[in-house]
Short mmCIF file of C-alpha atoms in Angstrom, two decimals:
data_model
loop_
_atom_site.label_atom_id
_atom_site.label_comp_id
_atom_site.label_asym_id
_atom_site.label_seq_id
_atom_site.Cartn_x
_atom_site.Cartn_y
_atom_site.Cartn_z
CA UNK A 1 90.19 -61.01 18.60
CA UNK A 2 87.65 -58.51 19.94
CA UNK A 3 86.27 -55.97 17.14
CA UNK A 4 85.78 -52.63 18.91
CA UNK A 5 82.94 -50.87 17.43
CA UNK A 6 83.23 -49.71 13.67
CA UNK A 7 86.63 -51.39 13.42
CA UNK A 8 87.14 -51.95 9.70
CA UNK A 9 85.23 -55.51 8.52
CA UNK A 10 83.66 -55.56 11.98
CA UNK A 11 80.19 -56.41 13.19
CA UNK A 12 79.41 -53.13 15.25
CA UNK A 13 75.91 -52.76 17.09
CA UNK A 14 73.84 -54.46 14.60
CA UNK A 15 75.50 -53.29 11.48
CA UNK A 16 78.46 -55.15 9.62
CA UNK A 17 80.76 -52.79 7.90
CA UNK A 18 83.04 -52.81 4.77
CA UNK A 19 85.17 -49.83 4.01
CA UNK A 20 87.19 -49.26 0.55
CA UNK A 21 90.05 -47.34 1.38
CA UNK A 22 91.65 -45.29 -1.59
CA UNK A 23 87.92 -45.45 -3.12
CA UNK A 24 88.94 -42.05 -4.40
CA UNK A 25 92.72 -40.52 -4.91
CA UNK A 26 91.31 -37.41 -2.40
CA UNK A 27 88.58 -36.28 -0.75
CA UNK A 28 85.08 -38.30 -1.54
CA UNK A 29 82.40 -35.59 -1.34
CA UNK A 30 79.32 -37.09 -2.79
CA UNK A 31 78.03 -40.65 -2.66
CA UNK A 32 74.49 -42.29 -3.69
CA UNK A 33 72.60 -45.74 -3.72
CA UNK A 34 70.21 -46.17 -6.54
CA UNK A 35 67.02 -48.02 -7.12
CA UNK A 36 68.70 -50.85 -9.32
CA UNK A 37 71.93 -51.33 -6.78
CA UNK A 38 74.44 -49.31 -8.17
CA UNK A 39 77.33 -47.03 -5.90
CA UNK A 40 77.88 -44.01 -7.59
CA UNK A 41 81.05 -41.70 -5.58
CA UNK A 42 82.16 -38.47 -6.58
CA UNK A 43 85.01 -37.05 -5.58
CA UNK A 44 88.03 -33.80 -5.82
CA UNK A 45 89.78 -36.11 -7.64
CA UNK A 46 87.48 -35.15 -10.61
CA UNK A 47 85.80 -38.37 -11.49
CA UNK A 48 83.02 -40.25 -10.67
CA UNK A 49 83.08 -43.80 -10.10
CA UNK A 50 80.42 -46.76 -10.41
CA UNK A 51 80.61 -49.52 -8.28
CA UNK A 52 78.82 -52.75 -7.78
CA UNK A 53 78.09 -53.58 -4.30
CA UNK A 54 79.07 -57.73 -4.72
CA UNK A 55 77.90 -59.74 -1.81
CA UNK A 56 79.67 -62.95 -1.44
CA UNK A 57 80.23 -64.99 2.03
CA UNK A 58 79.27 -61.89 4.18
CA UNK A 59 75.94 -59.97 4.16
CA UNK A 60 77.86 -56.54 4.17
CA UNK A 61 79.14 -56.01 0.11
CA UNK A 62 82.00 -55.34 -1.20
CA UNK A 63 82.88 -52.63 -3.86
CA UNK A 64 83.75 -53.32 -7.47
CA UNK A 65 84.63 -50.73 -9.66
CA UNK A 66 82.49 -50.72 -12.72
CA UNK A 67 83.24 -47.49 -14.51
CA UNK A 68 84.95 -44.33 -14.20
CA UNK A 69 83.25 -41.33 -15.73
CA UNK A 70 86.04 -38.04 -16.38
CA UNK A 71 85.59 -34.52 -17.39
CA UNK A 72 84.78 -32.75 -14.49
CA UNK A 73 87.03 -29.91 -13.29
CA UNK A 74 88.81 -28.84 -10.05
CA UNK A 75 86.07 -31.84 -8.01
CA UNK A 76 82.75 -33.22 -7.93
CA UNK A 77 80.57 -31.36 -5.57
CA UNK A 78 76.92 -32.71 -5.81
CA UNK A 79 75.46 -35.80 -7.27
CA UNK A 80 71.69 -37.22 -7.89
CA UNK A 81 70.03 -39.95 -9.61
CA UNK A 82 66.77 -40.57 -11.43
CA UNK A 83 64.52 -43.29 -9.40
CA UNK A 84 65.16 -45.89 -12.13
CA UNK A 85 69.23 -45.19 -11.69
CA UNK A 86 69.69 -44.66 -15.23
CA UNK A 87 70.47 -40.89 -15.16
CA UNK A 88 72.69 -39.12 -12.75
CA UNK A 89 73.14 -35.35 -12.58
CA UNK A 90 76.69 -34.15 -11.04
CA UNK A 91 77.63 -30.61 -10.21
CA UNK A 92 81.14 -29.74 -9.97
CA UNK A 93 83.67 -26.61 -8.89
CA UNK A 94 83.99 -25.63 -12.47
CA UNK A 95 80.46 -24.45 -12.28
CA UNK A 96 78.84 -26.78 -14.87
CA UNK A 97 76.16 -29.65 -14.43
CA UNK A 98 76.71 -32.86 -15.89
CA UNK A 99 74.40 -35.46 -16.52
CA UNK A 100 75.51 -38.88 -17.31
CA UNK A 101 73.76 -42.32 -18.42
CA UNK A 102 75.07 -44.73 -16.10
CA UNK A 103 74.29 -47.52 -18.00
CA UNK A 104 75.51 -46.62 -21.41
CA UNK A 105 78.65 -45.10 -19.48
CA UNK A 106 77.94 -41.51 -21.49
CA UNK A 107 77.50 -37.83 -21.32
CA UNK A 108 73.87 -37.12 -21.73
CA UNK A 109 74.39 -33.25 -21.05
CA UNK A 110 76.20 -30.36 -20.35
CA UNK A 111 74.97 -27.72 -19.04
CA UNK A 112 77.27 -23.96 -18.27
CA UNK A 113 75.03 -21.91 -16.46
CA UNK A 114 77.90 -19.62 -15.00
CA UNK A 115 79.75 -19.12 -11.58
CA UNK A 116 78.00 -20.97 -8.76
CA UNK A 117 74.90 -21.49 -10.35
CA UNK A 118 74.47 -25.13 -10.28
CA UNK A 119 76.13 -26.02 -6.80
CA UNK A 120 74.00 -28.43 -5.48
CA UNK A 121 71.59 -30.40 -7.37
CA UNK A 122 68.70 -32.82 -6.90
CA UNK A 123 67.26 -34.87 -10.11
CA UNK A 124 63.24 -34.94 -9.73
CA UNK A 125 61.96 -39.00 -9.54
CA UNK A 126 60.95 -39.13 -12.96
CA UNK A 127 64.65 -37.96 -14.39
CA UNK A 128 63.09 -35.53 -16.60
CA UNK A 129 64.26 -32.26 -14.78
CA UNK A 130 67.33 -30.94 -12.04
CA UNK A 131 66.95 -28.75 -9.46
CA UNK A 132 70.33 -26.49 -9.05
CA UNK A 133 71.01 -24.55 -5.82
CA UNK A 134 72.93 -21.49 -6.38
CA UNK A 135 75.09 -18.80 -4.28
CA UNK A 136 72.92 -16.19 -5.38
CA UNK A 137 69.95 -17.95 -3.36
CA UNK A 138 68.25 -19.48 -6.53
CA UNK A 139 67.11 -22.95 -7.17
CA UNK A 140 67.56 -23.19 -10.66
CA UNK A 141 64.96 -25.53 -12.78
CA UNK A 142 67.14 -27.31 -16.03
CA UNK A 143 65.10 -29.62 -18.22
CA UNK A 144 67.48 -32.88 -19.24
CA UNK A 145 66.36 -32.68 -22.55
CA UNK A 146 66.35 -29.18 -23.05
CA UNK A 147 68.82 -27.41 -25.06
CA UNK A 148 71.35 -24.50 -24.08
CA UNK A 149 72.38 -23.34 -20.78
CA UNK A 150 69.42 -21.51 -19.37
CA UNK A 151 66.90 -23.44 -16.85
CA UNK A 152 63.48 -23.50 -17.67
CA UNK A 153 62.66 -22.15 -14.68
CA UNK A 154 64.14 -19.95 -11.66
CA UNK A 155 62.99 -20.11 -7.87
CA UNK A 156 63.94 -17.66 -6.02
CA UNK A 157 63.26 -18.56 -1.92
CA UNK A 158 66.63 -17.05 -0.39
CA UNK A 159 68.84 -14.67 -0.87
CA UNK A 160 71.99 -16.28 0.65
CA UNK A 161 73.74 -19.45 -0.62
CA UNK A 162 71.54 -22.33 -1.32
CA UNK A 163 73.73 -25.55 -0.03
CA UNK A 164 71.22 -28.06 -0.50
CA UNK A 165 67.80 -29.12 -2.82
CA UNK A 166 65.66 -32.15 -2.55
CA UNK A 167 62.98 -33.39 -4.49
CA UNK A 168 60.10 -34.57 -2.32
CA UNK A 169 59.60 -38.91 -3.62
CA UNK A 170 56.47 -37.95 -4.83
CA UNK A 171 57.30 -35.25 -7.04
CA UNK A 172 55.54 -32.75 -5.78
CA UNK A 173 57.71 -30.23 -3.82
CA UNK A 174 61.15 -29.28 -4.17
CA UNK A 175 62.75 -27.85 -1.01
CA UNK A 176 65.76 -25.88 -0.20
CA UNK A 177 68.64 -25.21 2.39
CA UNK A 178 70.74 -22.25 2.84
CA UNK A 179 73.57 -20.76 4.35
CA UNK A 180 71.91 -18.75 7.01
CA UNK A 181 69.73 -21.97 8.07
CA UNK A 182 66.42 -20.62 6.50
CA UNK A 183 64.37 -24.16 4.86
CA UNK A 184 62.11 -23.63 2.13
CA UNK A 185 59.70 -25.83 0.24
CA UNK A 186 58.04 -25.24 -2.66
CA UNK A 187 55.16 -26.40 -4.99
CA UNK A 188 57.00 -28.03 -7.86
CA UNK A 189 54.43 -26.85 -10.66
CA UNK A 190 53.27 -23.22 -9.29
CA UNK A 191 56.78 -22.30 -7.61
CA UNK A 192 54.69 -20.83 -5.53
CA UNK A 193 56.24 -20.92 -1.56
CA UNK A 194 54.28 -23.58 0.92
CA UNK A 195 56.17 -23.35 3.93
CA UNK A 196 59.46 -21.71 5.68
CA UNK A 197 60.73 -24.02 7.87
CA UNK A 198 62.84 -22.62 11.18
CA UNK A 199 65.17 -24.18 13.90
CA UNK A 200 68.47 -23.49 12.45
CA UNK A 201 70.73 -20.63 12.69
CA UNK A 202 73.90 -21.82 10.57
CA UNK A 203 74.05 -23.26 7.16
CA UNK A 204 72.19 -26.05 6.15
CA UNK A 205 73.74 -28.66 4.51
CA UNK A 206 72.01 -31.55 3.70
CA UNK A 207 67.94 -32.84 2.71
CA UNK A 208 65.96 -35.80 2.68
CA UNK A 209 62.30 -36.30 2.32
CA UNK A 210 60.44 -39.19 4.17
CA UNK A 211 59.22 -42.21 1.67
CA UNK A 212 55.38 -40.67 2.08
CA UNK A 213 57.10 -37.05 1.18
CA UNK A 214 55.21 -35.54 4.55
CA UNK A 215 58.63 -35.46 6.99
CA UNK A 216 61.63 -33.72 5.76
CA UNK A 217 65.25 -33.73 8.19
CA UNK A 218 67.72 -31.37 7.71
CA UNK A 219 70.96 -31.35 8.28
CA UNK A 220 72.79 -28.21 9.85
CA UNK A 221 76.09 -27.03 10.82
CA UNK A 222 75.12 -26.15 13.94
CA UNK A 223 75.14 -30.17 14.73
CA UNK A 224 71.89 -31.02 14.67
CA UNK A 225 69.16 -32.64 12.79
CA UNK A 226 65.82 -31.69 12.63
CA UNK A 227 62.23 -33.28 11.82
CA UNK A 228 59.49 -31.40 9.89
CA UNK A 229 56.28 -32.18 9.37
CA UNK A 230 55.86 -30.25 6.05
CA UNK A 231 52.10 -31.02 5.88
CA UNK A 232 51.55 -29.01 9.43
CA UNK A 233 51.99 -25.31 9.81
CA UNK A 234 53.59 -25.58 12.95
CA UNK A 235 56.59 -27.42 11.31
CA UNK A 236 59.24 -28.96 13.71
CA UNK A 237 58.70 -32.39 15.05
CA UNK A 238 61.69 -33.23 16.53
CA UNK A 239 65.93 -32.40 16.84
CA UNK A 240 68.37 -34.90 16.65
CA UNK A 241 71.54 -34.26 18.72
CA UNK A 242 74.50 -36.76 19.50
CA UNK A 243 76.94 -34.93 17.03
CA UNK A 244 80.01 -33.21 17.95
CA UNK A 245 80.89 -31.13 14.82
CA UNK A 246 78.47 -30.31 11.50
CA UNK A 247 76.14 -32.66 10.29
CA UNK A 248 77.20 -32.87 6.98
CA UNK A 249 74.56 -35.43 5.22
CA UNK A 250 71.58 -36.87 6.69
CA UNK A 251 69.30 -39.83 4.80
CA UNK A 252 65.80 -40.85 5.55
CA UNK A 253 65.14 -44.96 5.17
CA UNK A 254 63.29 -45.47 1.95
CA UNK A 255 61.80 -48.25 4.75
CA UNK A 256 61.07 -45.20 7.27
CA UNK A 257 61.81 -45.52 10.85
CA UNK A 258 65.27 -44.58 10.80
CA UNK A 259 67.90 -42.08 9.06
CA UNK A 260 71.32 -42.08 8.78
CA UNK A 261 74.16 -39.23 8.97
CA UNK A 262 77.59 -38.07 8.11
CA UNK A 263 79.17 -35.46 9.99
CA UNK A 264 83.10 -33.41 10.41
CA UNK A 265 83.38 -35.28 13.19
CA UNK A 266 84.49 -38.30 11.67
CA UNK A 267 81.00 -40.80 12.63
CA UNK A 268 78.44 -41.94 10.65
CA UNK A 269 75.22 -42.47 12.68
CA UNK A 270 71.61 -44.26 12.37
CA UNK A 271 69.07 -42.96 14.34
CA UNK A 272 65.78 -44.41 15.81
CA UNK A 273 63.38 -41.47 14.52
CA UNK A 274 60.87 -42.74 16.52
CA UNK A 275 62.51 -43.13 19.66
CA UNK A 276 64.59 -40.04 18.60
CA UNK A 277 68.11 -41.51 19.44
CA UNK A 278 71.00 -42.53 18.04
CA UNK A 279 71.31 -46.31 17.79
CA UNK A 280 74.34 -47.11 15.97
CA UNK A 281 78.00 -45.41 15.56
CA UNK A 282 80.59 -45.80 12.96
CA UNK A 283 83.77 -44.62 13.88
CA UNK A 284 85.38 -46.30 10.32
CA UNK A 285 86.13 -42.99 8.88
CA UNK A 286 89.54 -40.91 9.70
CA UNK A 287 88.19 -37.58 8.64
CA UNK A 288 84.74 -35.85 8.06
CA UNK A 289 81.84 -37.76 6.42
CA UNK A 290 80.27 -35.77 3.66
CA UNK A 291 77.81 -37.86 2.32
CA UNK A 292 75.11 -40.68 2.99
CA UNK A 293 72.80 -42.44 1.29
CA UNK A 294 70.44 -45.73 1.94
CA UNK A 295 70.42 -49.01 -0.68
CA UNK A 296 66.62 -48.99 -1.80
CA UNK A 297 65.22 -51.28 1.10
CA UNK A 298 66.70 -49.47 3.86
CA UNK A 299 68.98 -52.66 4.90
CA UNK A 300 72.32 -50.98 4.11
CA UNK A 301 73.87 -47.73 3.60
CA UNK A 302 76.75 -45.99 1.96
CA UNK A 303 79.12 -42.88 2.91
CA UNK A 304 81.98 -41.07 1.94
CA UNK A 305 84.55 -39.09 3.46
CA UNK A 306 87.54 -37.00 3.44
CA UNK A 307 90.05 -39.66 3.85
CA UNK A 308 89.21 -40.62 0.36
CA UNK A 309 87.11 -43.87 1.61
CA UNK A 310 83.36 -45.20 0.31
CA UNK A 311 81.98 -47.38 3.37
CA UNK A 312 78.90 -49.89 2.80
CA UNK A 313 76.79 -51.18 5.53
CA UNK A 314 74.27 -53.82 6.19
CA UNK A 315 72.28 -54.81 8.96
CA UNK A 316 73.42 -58.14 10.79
CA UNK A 317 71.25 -60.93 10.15
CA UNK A 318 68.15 -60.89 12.88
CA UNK A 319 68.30 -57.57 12.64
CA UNK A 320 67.47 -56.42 8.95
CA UNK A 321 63.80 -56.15 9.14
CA UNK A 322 63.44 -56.48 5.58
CA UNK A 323 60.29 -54.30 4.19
CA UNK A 324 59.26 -54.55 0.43
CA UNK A 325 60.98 -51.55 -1.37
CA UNK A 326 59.47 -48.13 -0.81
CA UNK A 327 59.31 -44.84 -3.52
CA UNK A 328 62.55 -43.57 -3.77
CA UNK A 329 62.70 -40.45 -1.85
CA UNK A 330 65.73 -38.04 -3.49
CA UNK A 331 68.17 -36.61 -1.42
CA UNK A 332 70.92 -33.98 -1.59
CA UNK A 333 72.86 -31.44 -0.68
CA UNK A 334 76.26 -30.88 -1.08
CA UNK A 335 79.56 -29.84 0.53
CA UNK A 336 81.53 -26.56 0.70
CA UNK A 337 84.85 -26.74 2.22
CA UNK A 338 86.70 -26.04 -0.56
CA UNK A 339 90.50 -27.40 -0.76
CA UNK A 340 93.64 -25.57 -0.80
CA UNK A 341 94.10 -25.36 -4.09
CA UNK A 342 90.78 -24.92 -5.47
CA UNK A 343 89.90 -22.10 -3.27
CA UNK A 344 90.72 -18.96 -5.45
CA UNK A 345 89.00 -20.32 -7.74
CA UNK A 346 86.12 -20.64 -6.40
CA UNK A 347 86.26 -17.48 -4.58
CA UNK A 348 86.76 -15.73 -8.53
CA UNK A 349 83.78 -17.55 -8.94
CA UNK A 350 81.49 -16.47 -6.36
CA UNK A 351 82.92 -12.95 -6.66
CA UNK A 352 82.46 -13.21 -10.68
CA UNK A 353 78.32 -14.45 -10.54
CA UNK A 354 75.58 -11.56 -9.74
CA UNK A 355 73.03 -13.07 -11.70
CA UNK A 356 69.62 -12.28 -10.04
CA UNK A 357 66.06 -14.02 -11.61
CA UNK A 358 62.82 -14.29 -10.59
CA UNK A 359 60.22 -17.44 -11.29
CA UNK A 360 59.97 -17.55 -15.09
#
C-alpha cells in the first residue's frame, strides 16, 4: 500500500506520525510537551488530560492516558508548564486560572481575576510566577504562591486584546501579542518596554522564543510567521509564508533550526528557519490546528485540533539529528473562536470587564 503524505500511522517526508482520534470529546485547543515527557491537552470539553507518549516497535509514540484533571468551565483556552513539568497553569472561558501539579494530580491554585483577565497565559521557567494576557490589553503578573486574586503585578503594552504571552527561556523578558498585530517585549523585572515589534496587521496569535531567547516568531492571522531578532533594533529577520488560512500556533525547536506550526487550514508544518521554507506537511488533521508544541530535544512534536485529535510526531530514523537537550524556551498563546454555545457568554464577559491598571 502506498501512504500518501500525512496519512494516519504513515511515514511522511521524514516524519512518522501517530494521531489519537477522540483525544478529546470536542474541540482540542491547547496542547504542550514538557521537559520530563509528559502530553498535557486541553480542550472545550472542560478537562485536561495527561498522557504518556509510550514508544514501543515504532519510533513515533503512542498516547496513554494518565490522568484527567476536571473543574474547568465552558473549555480550556490556554495552557503552560514550568521547565521541570511539575506545574501547569490553564486558563479557561470561565475567566479563572488554574494551576495544577501534574504529578501529584492536584489543584495547586485558583485564581478569579474577573472577565477576560487571564486569557492566555505563559508560566515563567522557574514556575514561580504566570503571565496572563487580557482583553483589556494587560499582561497580568500572578505569583503561584501568592494568595487572593490580584496579580502582583500589571503590564500594560496594548490597549486591544492580548491573544498571546511568552516567557523568553531565559527568564528575562516576557513578550506579548495582540489583536491588532502590535508585538511587545518587555523586561521581566523593570516592566519597563524594550522593543515594539511590527510586520503584522491582524491578530496575533501565537509566541515562541528561540532556545538562546534572542529570536522570537510570531504567529498571525494574516497567515504568516515572522522572525525577530529581539536583540536588534531593526527587528524583523524573516516571514514565513506557505499557509493558506491563520497561523494559529507556531513552536521554535528547543534544538533550534527549525519551528513548527498549526494553522485553520487544517496542516501542521516544520519549517527550515534557516533556509526559510517549509520542509514537511501534515495533512492528518480534519479541521484547524490550534496548538503545537516540541518534545524537549526537538525530535518530535505534538498538536491539537478541532476535530478533537492530539497528533505526535517523530523524525524517521537517519533523520533525527539528535542534539543534547536545550533550555526550555516557553511558549503560548491561545485560541479565540469561541463555540456556539459558549459565545454569549463570553461576549457578557468581555462586555462585563473594564478593568484598566497600570505597572504596580
Amino acid at each position: 500500500r502506498r501512504f500518501l503524505r500525512g496519512e494516519r500511522g504513515a511515514m511522511s517526508g521524514s516524519y512518522q506520525t501517530n494521531r489519537k482520534e477522540n483525544a478529546h470529546e470536542d474541540s482540542a485547543w491547547a496542547v504542550l510537551w514538557t521537559n520530563d515527557d509528559k502530553i498535557v491537552s486541553g480542550s472545550i470539553d472542560e478537562t485536561v488530560k495527561v498522557w504518556a507518549p509510550k514508544t514501543e516497535t515504532s519510533t513515533v509514540p503512542k498516547l496513554e492516558e494518565v490522568s484527567t484533571f476536571t473543574g474547568h468551565f465552558l473549555g480550556v483556552v490556554s495552557m503552560s508548564a514550568s521547565s521541570d513539568g511539575r506545574l501547569c497553569a490553564c486558563s479557561s472561558l470561565d475567566g479563572r486560572l488554574r494551576i495544577w501539579n501534574l504529578d501529584e494530580k492536584s489543584l495547586v491554585k485558583l485564581v478569579d481575576p474577573g472577565p477576560v483577565e487571564a486569557w492566555t497565559v505563559a508560566m515563567h521557567p522557574q514556575g514561580q510566577l504566570v503571565a496572563a494576557g487580557s482583553q483589556t490589553g494587560n499582561v497580568n503578573i500572578f505569583g503561584v504562591g501568592a494568595q487572593g486574586d490580584k496579580p502582583e503585578a500589571v503590564l500594560s503594552p496594548h490597549n486591544k486584546f492580548i491573544m498571546s504571552v511568552a516567557y523568553s527561556p531565559d527568564g528575562r523578558l516576557v513578550a506579548s501579542g495582540a489583536m491588532d498585530g502590535a508585538v511587545h517585549v518587555m523586561d521581566c523585572v523593570s516592566g519597563n518596554l524594550i522593543r515594539k515589534l511590527e510586520g503584522h496587521s491582524k491578530a496575533v496569535r501565537s509566541l515562541s522564543f528561540s532556545p538562546d531567547s534572542k529570536v522570537l516568531l510570531t504567529g498571525c492571522e494574516d497567515m504568516t510567521v515572522i522572525m525577530h531578532d529581539v536583540s536588534q533594533a531593526s527587528g524583523t529577520v524573516a516571514t514565513l509564508t506557505g499557509h493558506d488560512s491563520w497561523v494559529l500556533s507556531v513552536a521554535h525547536s528547543p534544538a533550534g533550526g527549525e519551528c513548527v506550526t498549526g494553522s485553520s487550514d487544517k496542516r501542521v508544518r516544520v519549517w527550515d528557519l534557516g533556509q526559510r521554507q517549509c520542509v514537511y506537511t501534515s495533512k492528518e488533521h480534519t479541521d484547524q490546528v490550534w496548538c503545537v508544541d516540541y518534545n524537549s530535544s526537538g525530535t518530535k512534536f505534538v498538536s491539537a485540533s478541532d476535530d478533537g485529535s492530539v497528533m505526535v510526531a517523530s523524525k524517521s530514523p537517519g533523520e533525527r539529528g539528535d542534539r543534547p537537550n536545550s533550555v526550555r524556551r516557553q511558549r503560548h498563546g491561545g485560541p479565540w473562536r469561541p463555540s456556539h454555545r459558549v459565545s454569549a457568554v463570553l461576549g457578557a464577559s468581555v462586555a462585563a470587564a473594564s478593568r484598566g491598571a497600570s505597572m504596580s
